[in-house]
PDB file of C-alpha atoms and ligand atoms in Angstrom:
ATOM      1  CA  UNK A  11       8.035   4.084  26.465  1.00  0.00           C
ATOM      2  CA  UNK A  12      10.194   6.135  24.100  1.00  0.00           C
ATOM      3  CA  UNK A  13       8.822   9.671  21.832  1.00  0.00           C
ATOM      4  CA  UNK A  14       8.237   7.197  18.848  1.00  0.00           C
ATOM      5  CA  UNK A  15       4.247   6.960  18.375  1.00  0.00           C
ATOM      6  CA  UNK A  16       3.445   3.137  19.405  1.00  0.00           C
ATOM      7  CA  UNK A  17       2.034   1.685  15.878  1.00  0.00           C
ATOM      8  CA  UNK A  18      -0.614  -1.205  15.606  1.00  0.00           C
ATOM      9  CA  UNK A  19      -1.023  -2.767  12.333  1.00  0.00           C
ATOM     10  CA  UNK A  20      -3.651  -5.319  11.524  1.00  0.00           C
ATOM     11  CA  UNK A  21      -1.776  -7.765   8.885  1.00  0.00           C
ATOM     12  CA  UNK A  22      -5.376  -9.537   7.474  1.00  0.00           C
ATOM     13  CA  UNK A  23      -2.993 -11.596   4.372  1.00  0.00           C
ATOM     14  CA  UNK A  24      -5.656 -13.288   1.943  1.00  0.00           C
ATOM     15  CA  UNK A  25      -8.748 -13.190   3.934  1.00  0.00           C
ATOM     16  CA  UNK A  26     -12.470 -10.624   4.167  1.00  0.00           C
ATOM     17  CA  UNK A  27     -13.309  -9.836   0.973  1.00  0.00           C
ATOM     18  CA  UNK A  28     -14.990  -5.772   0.098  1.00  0.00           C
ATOM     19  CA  UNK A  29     -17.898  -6.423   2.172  1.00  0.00           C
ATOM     20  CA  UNK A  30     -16.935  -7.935   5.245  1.00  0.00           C
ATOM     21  CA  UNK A  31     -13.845  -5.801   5.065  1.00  0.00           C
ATOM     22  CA  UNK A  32     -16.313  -2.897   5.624  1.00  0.00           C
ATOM     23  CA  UNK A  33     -18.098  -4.948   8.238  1.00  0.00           C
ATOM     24  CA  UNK A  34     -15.120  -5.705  10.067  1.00  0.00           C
ATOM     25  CA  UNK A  35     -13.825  -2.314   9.627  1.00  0.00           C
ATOM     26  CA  UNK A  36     -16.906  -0.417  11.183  1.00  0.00           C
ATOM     27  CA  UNK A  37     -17.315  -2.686  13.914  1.00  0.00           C
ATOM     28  CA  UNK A  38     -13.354  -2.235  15.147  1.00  0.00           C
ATOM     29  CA  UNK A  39     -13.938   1.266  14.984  1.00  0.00           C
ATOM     30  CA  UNK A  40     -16.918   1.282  17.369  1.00  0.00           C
ATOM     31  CA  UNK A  41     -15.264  -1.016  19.343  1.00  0.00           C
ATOM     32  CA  UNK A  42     -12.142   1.541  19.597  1.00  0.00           C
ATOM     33  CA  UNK A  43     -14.858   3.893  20.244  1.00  0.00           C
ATOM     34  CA  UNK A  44     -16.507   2.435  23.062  1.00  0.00           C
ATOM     35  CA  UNK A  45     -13.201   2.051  24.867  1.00  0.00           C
ATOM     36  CA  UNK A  46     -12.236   5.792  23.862  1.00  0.00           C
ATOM     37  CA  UNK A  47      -8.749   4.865  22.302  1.00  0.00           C
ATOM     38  CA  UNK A  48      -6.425   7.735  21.869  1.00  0.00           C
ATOM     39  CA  UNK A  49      -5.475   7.415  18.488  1.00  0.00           C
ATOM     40  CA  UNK A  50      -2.670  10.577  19.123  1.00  0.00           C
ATOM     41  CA  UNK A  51      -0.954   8.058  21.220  1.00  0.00           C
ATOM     42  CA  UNK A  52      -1.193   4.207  19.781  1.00  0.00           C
ATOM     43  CA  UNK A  53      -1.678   4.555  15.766  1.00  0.00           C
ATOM     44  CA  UNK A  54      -3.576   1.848  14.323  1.00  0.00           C
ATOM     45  CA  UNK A  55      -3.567   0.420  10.579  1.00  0.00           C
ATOM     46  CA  UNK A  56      -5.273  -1.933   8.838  1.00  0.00           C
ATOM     47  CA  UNK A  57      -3.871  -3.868   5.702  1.00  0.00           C
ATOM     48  CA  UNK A  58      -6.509  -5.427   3.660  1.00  0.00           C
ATOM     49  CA  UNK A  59      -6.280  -7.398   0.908  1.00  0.00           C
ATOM     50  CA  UNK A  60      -6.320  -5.239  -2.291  1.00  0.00           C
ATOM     51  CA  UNK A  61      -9.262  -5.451  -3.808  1.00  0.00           C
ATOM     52  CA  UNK A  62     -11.131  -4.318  -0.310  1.00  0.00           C
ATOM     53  CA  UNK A  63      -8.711  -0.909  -0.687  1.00  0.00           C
ATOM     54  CA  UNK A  64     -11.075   0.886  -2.114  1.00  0.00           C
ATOM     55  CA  UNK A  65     -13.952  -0.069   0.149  1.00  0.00           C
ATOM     56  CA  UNK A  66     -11.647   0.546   3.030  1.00  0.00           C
ATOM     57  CA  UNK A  67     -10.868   3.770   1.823  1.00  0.00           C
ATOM     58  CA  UNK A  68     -14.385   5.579   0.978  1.00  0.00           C
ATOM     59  CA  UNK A  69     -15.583   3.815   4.894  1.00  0.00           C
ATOM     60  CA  UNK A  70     -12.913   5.763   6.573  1.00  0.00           C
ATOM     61  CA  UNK A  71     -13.296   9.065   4.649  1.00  0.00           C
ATOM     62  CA  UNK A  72     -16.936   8.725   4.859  1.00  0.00           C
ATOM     63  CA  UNK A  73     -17.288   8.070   8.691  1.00  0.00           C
ATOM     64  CA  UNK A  74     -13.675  10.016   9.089  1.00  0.00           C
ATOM     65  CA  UNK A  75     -12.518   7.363  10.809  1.00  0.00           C
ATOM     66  CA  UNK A  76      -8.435   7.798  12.786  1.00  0.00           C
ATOM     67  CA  UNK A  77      -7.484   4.582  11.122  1.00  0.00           C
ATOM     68  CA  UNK A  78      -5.132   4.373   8.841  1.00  0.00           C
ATOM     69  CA  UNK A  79      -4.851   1.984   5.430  1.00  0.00           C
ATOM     70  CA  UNK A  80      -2.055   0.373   4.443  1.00  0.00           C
ATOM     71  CA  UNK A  81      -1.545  -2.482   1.583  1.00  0.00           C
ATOM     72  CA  UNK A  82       0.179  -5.933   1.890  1.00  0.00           C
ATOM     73  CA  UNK A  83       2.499  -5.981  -1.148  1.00  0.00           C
ATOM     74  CA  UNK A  84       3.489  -3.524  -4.113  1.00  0.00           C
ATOM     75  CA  UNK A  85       4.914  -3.836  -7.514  1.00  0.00           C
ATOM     76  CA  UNK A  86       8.987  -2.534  -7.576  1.00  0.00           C
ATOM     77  CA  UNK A  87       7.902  -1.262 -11.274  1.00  0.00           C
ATOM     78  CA  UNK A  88       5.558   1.761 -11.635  1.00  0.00           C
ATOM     79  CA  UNK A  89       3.293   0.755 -14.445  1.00  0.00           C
ATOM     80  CA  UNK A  90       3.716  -0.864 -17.872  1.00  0.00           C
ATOM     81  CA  UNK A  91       3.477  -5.101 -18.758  1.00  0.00           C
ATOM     82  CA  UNK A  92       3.600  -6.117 -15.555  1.00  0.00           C
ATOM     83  CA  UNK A  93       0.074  -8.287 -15.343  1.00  0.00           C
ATOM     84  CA  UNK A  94      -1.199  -8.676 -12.269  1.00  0.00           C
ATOM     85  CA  UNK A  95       0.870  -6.148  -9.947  1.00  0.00           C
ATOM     86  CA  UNK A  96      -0.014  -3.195  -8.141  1.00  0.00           C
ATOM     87  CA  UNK A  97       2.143   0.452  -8.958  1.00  0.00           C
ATOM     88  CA  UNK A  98       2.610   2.175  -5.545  1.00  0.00           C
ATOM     89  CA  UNK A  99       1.025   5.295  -7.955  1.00  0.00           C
ATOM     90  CA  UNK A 100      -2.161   3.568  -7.264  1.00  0.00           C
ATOM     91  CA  UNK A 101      -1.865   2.523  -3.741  1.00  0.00           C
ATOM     92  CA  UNK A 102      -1.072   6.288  -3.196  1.00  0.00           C
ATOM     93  CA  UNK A 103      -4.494   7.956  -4.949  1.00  0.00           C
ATOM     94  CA  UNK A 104      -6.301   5.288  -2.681  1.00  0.00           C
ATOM     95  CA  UNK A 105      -4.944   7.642   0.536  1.00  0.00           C
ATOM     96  CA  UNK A 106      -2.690   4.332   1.392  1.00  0.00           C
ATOM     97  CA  UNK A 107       0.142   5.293   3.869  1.00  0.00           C
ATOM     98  CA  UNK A 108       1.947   2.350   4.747  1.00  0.00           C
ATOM     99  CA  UNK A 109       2.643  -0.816   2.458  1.00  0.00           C
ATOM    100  CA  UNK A 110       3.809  -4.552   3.624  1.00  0.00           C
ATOM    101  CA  UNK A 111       7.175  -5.106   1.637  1.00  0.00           C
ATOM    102  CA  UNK A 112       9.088  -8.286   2.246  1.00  0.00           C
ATOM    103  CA  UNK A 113       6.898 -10.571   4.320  1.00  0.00           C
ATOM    104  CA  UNK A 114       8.474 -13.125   4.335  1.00  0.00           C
ATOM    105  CA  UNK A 115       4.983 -15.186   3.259  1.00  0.00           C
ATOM    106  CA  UNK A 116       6.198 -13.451   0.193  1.00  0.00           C
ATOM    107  CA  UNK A 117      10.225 -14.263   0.685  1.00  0.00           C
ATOM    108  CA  UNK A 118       8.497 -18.051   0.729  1.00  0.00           C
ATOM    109  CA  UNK A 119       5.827 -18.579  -1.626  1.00  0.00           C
ATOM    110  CA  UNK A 120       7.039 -16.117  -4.387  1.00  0.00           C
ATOM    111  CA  UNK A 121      10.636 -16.007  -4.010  1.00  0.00           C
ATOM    112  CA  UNK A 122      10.966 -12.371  -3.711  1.00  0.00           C
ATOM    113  CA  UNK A 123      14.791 -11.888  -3.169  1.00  0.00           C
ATOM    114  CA  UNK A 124      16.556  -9.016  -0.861  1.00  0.00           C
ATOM    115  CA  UNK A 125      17.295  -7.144  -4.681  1.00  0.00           C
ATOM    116  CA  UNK A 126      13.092  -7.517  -5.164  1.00  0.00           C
ATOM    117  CA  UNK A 127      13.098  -6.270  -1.233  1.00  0.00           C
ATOM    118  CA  UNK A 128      15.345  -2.905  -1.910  1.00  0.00           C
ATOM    119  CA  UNK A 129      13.605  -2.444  -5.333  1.00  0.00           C
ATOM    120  CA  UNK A 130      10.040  -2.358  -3.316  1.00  0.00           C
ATOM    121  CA  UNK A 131      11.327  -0.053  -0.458  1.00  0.00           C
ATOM    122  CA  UNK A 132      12.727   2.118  -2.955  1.00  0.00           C
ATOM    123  CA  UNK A 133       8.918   2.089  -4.842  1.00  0.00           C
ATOM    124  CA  UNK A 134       7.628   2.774  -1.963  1.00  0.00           C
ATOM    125  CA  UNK A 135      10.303   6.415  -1.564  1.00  0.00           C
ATOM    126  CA  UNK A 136       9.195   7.364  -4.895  1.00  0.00           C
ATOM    127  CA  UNK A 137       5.630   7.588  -4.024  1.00  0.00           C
ATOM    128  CA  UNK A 138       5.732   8.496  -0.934  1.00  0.00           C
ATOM    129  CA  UNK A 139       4.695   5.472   1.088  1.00  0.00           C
ATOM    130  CA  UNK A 140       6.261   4.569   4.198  1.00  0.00           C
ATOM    131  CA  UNK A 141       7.607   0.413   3.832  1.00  0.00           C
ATOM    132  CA  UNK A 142       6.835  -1.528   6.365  1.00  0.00           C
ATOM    133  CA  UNK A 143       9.934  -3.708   6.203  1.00  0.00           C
ATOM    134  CA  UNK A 144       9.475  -7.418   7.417  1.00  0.00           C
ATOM    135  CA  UNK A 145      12.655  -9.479   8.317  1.00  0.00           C
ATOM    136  CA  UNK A 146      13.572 -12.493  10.395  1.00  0.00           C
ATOM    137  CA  UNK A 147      15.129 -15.494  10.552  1.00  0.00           C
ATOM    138  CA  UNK A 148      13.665 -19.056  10.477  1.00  0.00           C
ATOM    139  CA  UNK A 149      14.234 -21.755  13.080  1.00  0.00           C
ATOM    140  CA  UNK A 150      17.378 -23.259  11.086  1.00  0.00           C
ATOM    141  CA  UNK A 151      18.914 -19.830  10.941  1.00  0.00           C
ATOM    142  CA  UNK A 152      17.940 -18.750  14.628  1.00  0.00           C
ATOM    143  CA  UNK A 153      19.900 -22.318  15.666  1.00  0.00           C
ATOM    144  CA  UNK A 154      22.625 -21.905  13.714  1.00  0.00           C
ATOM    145  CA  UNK A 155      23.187 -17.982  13.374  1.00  0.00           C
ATOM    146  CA  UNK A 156      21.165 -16.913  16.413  1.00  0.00           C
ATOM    147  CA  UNK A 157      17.989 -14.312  16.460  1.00  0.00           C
ATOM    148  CA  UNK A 158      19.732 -11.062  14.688  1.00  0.00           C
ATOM    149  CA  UNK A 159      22.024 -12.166  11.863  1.00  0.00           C
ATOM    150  CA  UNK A 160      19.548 -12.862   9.129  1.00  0.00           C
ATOM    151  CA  UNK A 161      17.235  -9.770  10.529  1.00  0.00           C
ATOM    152  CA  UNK A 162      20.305  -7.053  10.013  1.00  0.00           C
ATOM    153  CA  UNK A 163      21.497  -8.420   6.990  1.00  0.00           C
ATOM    154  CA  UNK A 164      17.951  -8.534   5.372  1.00  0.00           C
ATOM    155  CA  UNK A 165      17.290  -5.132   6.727  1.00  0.00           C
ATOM    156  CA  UNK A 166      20.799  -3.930   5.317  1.00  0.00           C
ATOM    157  CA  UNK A 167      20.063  -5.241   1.886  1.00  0.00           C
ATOM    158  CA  UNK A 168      16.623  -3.388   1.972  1.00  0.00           C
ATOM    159  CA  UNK A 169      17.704  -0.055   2.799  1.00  0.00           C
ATOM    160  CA  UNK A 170      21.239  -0.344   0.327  1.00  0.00           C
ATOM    161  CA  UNK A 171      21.733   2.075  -2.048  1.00  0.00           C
ATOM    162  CA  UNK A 172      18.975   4.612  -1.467  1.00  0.00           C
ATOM    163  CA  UNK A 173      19.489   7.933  -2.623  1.00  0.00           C
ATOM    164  CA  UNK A 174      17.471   9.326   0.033  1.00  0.00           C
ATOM    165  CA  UNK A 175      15.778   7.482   2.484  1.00  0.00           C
ATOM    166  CA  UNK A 176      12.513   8.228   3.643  1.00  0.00           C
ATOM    167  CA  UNK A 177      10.279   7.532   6.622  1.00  0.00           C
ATOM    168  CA  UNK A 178      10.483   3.648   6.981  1.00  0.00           C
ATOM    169  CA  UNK A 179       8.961   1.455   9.410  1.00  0.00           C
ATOM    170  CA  UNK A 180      10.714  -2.326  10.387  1.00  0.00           C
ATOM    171  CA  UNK A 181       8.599  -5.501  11.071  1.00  0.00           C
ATOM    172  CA  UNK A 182      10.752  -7.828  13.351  1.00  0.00           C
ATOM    173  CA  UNK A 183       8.820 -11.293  12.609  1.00  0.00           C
ATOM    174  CA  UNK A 184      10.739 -14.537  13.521  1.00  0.00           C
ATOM    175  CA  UNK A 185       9.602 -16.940  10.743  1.00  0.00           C
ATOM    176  CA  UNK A 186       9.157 -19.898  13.312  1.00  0.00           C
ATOM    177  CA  UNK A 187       6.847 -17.307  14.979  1.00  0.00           C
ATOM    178  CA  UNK A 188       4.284 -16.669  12.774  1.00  0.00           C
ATOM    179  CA  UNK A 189       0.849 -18.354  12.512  1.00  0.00           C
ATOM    180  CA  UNK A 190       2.426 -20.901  14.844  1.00  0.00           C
ATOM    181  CA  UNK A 191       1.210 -20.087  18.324  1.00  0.00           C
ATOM    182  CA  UNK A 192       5.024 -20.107  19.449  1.00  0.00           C
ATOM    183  CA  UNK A 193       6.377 -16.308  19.973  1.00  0.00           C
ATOM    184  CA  UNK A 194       9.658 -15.122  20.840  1.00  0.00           C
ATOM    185  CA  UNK A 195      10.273 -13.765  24.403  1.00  0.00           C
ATOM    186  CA  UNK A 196       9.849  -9.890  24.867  1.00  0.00           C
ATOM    187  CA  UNK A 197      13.364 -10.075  25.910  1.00  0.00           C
ATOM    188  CA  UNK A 198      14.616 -11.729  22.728  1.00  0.00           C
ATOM    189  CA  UNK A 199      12.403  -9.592  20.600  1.00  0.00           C
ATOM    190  CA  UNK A 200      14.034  -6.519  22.377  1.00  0.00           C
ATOM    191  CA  UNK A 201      17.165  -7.132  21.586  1.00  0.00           C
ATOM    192  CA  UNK A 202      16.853  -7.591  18.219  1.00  0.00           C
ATOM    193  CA  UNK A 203      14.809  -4.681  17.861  1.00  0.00           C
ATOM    194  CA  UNK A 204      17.905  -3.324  19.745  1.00  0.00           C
ATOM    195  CA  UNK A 205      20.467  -4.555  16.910  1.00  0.00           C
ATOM    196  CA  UNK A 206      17.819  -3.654  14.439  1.00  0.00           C
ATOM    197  CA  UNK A 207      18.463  -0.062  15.447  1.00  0.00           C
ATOM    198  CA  UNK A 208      22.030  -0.136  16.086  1.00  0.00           C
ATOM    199  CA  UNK A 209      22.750  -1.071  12.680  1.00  0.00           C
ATOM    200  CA  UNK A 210      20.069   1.606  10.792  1.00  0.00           C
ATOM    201  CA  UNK A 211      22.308   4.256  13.110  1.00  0.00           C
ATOM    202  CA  UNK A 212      25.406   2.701  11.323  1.00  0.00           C
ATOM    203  CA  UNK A 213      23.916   1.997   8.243  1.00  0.00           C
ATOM    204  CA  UNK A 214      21.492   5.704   7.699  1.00  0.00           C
ATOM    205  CA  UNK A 215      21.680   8.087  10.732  1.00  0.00           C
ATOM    206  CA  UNK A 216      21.939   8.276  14.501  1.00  0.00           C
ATOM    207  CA  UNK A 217      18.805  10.546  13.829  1.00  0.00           C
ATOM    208  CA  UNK A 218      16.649   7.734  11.368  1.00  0.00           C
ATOM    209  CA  UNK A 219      17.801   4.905  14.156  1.00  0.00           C
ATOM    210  CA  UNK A 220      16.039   6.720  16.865  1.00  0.00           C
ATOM    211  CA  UNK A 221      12.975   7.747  14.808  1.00  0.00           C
ATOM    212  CA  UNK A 222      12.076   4.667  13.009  1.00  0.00           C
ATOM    213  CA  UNK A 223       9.891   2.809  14.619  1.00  0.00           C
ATOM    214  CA  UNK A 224      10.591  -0.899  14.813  1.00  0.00           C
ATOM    215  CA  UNK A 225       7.669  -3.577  15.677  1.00  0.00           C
ATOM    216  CA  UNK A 226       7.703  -6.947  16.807  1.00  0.00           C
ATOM    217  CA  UNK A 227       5.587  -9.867  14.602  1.00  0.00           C
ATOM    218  CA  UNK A 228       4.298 -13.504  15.264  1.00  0.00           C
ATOM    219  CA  UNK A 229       2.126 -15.102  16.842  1.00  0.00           C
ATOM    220  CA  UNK A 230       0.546 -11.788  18.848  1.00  0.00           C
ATOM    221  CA  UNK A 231      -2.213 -11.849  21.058  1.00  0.00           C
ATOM    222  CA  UNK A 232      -4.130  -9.616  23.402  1.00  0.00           C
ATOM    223  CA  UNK A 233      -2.648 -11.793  26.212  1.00  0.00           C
ATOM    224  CA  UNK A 234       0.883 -11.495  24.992  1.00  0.00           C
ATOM    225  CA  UNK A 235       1.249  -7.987  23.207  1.00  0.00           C
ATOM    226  CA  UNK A 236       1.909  -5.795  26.456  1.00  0.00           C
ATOM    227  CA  UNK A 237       5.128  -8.136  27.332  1.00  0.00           C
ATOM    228  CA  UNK A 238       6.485  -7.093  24.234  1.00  0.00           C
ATOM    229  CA  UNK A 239       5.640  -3.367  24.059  1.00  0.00           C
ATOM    230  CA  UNK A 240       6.933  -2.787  27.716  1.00  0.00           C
ATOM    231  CA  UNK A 241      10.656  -2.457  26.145  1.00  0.00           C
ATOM    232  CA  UNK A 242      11.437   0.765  25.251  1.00  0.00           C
ATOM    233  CA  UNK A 243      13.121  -1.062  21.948  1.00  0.00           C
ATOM    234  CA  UNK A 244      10.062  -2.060  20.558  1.00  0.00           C
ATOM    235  CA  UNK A 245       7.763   0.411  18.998  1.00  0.00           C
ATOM    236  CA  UNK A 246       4.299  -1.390  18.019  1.00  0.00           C
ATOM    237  CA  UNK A 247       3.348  -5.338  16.662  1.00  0.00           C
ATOM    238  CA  UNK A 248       2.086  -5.963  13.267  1.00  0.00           C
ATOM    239  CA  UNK A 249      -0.341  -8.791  13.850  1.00  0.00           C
ATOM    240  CA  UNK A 250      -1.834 -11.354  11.707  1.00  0.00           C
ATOM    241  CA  UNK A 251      -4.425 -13.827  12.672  1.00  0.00           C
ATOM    242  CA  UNK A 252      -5.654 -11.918  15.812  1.00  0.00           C
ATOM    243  CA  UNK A 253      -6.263  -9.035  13.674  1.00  0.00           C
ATOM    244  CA  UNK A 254      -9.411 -10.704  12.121  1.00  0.00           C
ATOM    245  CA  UNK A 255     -10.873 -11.138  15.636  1.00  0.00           C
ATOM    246  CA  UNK A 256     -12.493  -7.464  16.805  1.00  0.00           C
ATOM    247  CA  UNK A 257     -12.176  -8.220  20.361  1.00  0.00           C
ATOM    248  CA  UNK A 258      -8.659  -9.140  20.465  1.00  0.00           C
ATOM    249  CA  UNK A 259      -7.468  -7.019  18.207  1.00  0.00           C
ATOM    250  CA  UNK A 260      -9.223  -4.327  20.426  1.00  0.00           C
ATOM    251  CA  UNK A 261      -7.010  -5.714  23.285  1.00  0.00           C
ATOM    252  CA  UNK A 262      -4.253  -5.196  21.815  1.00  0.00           C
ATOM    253  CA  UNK A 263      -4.240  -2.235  20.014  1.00  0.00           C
ATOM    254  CA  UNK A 264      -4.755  -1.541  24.416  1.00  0.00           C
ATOM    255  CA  UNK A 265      -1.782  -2.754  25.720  1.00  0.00           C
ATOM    256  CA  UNK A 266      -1.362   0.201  27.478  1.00  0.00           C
ATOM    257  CA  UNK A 267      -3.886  -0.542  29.762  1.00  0.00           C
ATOM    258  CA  UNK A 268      -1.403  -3.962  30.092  1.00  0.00           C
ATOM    259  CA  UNK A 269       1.490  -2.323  30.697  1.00  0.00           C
ATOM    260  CA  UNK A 270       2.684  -1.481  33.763  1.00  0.00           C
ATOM    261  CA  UNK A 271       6.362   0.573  33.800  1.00  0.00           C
TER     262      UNK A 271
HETATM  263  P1  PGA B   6       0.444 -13.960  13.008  1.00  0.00           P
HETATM  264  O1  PGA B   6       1.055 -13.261  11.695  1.00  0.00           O
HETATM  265  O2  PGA B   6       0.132 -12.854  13.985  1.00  0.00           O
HETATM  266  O3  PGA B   6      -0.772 -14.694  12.532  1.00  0.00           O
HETATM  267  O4  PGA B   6       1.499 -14.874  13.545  1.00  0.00           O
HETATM  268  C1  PGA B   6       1.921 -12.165  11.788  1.00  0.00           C
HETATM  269  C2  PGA B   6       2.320 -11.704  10.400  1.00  0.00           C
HETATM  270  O5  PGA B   6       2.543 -12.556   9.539  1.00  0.00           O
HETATM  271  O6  PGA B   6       2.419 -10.498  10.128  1.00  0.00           O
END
């Protein structure tokens, strides 16, 4: 394992509304609990849907609870005639740390573009909110360009331009991978993650490349997640459907207890 603080995040996309957000929310943390998981070690976030945010919120300042909230989208424009977006101004006063940007649900179903990507990452600086910043490439582009082209060059587009670049998290998630049961091999997914980091060291800073933490998406399980976190390349798994389901996403947010080095 490297210094960089392992990070789980729960990606829950359009499902729990406010209350069983707060039901699903108390019970993971007595699960955690009862298996006395060292939050100083393996973070772990949970990305509701917005309107549970709030809910989310008050629950884990009322019971003071070590997890941490982050939201699945943001708006690239801070306020104004924008109807139906969210500023990162108000994901901010609702003590939200990290924010989804590019998902590439998103890329697909609302044709957010790589300029949409860098505009949200660079919402996300203003307000202080550390992007988590989802790339990968689908099955046509994996045959045809292999597994890192379409990553580094959507990562590349995302961080171009900055001013000053803040913390930043990156979401490796093959599209084939996700919601499909199929996942990439630990060894594939460490080597991107590998190239991933090579090119923020070109790209930013040898400094940023070995701080940023960069996590591996699709298709994660309790069963699969300690293959993947046993390179030293990757740093954490944002994962969808599983984290619905307390039990496994108590598993994995263990793979420690997996991993044997
Ligand atoms: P999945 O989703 O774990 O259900 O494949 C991952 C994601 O989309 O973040």
């Amino acid at each position: 394992m490297s210094e960089r603080k392992p990070l789980i995040a729960g990606n829950w996309k359009m499902n729990l509304d406010h209350q069983q957000a707060i039901a699903l929310v108390q019970k993971l943390s007595w699960a955690l609990k009862d298996v006395s998981h060292d939050f100083d070690k393996v973070e772990v976030s949970v990305f509701p849907p917005y309107t549970d945010l709030r809910s989310v919120q008050t629950l884990i300042e009322a019971d003071k609870l070590p997890l941490v909230l982050g939201a699945q989208d943001l708006s690239k424009f801070d306020s104004g005639a924008y109807t139906g977006e969210v500023s990162g101004a108000f994901l901010k006063k609702l003590a939200v740390k990290y924010v989804i940007v590019g998902h590439s649900e998103r890329r697909q179903h609302h044709n957010e573009t790589d300029e949409d990507i860098q505009a949200k990452v660079a919402a996300c600086f203003k307000h202080n909110l550390v992007p988590v910043i989802c790339v990968g490439e689908t099955l046509e582009e994996l045959e045809e360009q292999g597994a890192a082209a379409v990553p580094i060059r959507q990562l590349t587009a995302a961080l171009a331009g900055h001013k000053e670049v803040n913390e930043f998290v990156v979401a490796y998630e093959p599209v084939w991978a996700i919601g499909t049961g199929k996942v990439a091999t630990s060894e594939q997914a460490a080597e991107v993650a590998k190239k991933l980091r090579q090119s923020i060291s070109e790209q930013v800073s040898i400094e940023v490349s070995s701080a940023t933490r960069i996590l591996y998406g699709g298709s994660v399980k309790s069963s699969n997640v300690a293959g993947f976190l046993a390179s030293e390349e990757v740093d954490g798994v944002l994962v969808g459907g599983a984290s619905l389901d307390i039990d496994e996403f108590t598993g994995i947010c263990r793979f420690q207890k997996h991993v044997t080095l």
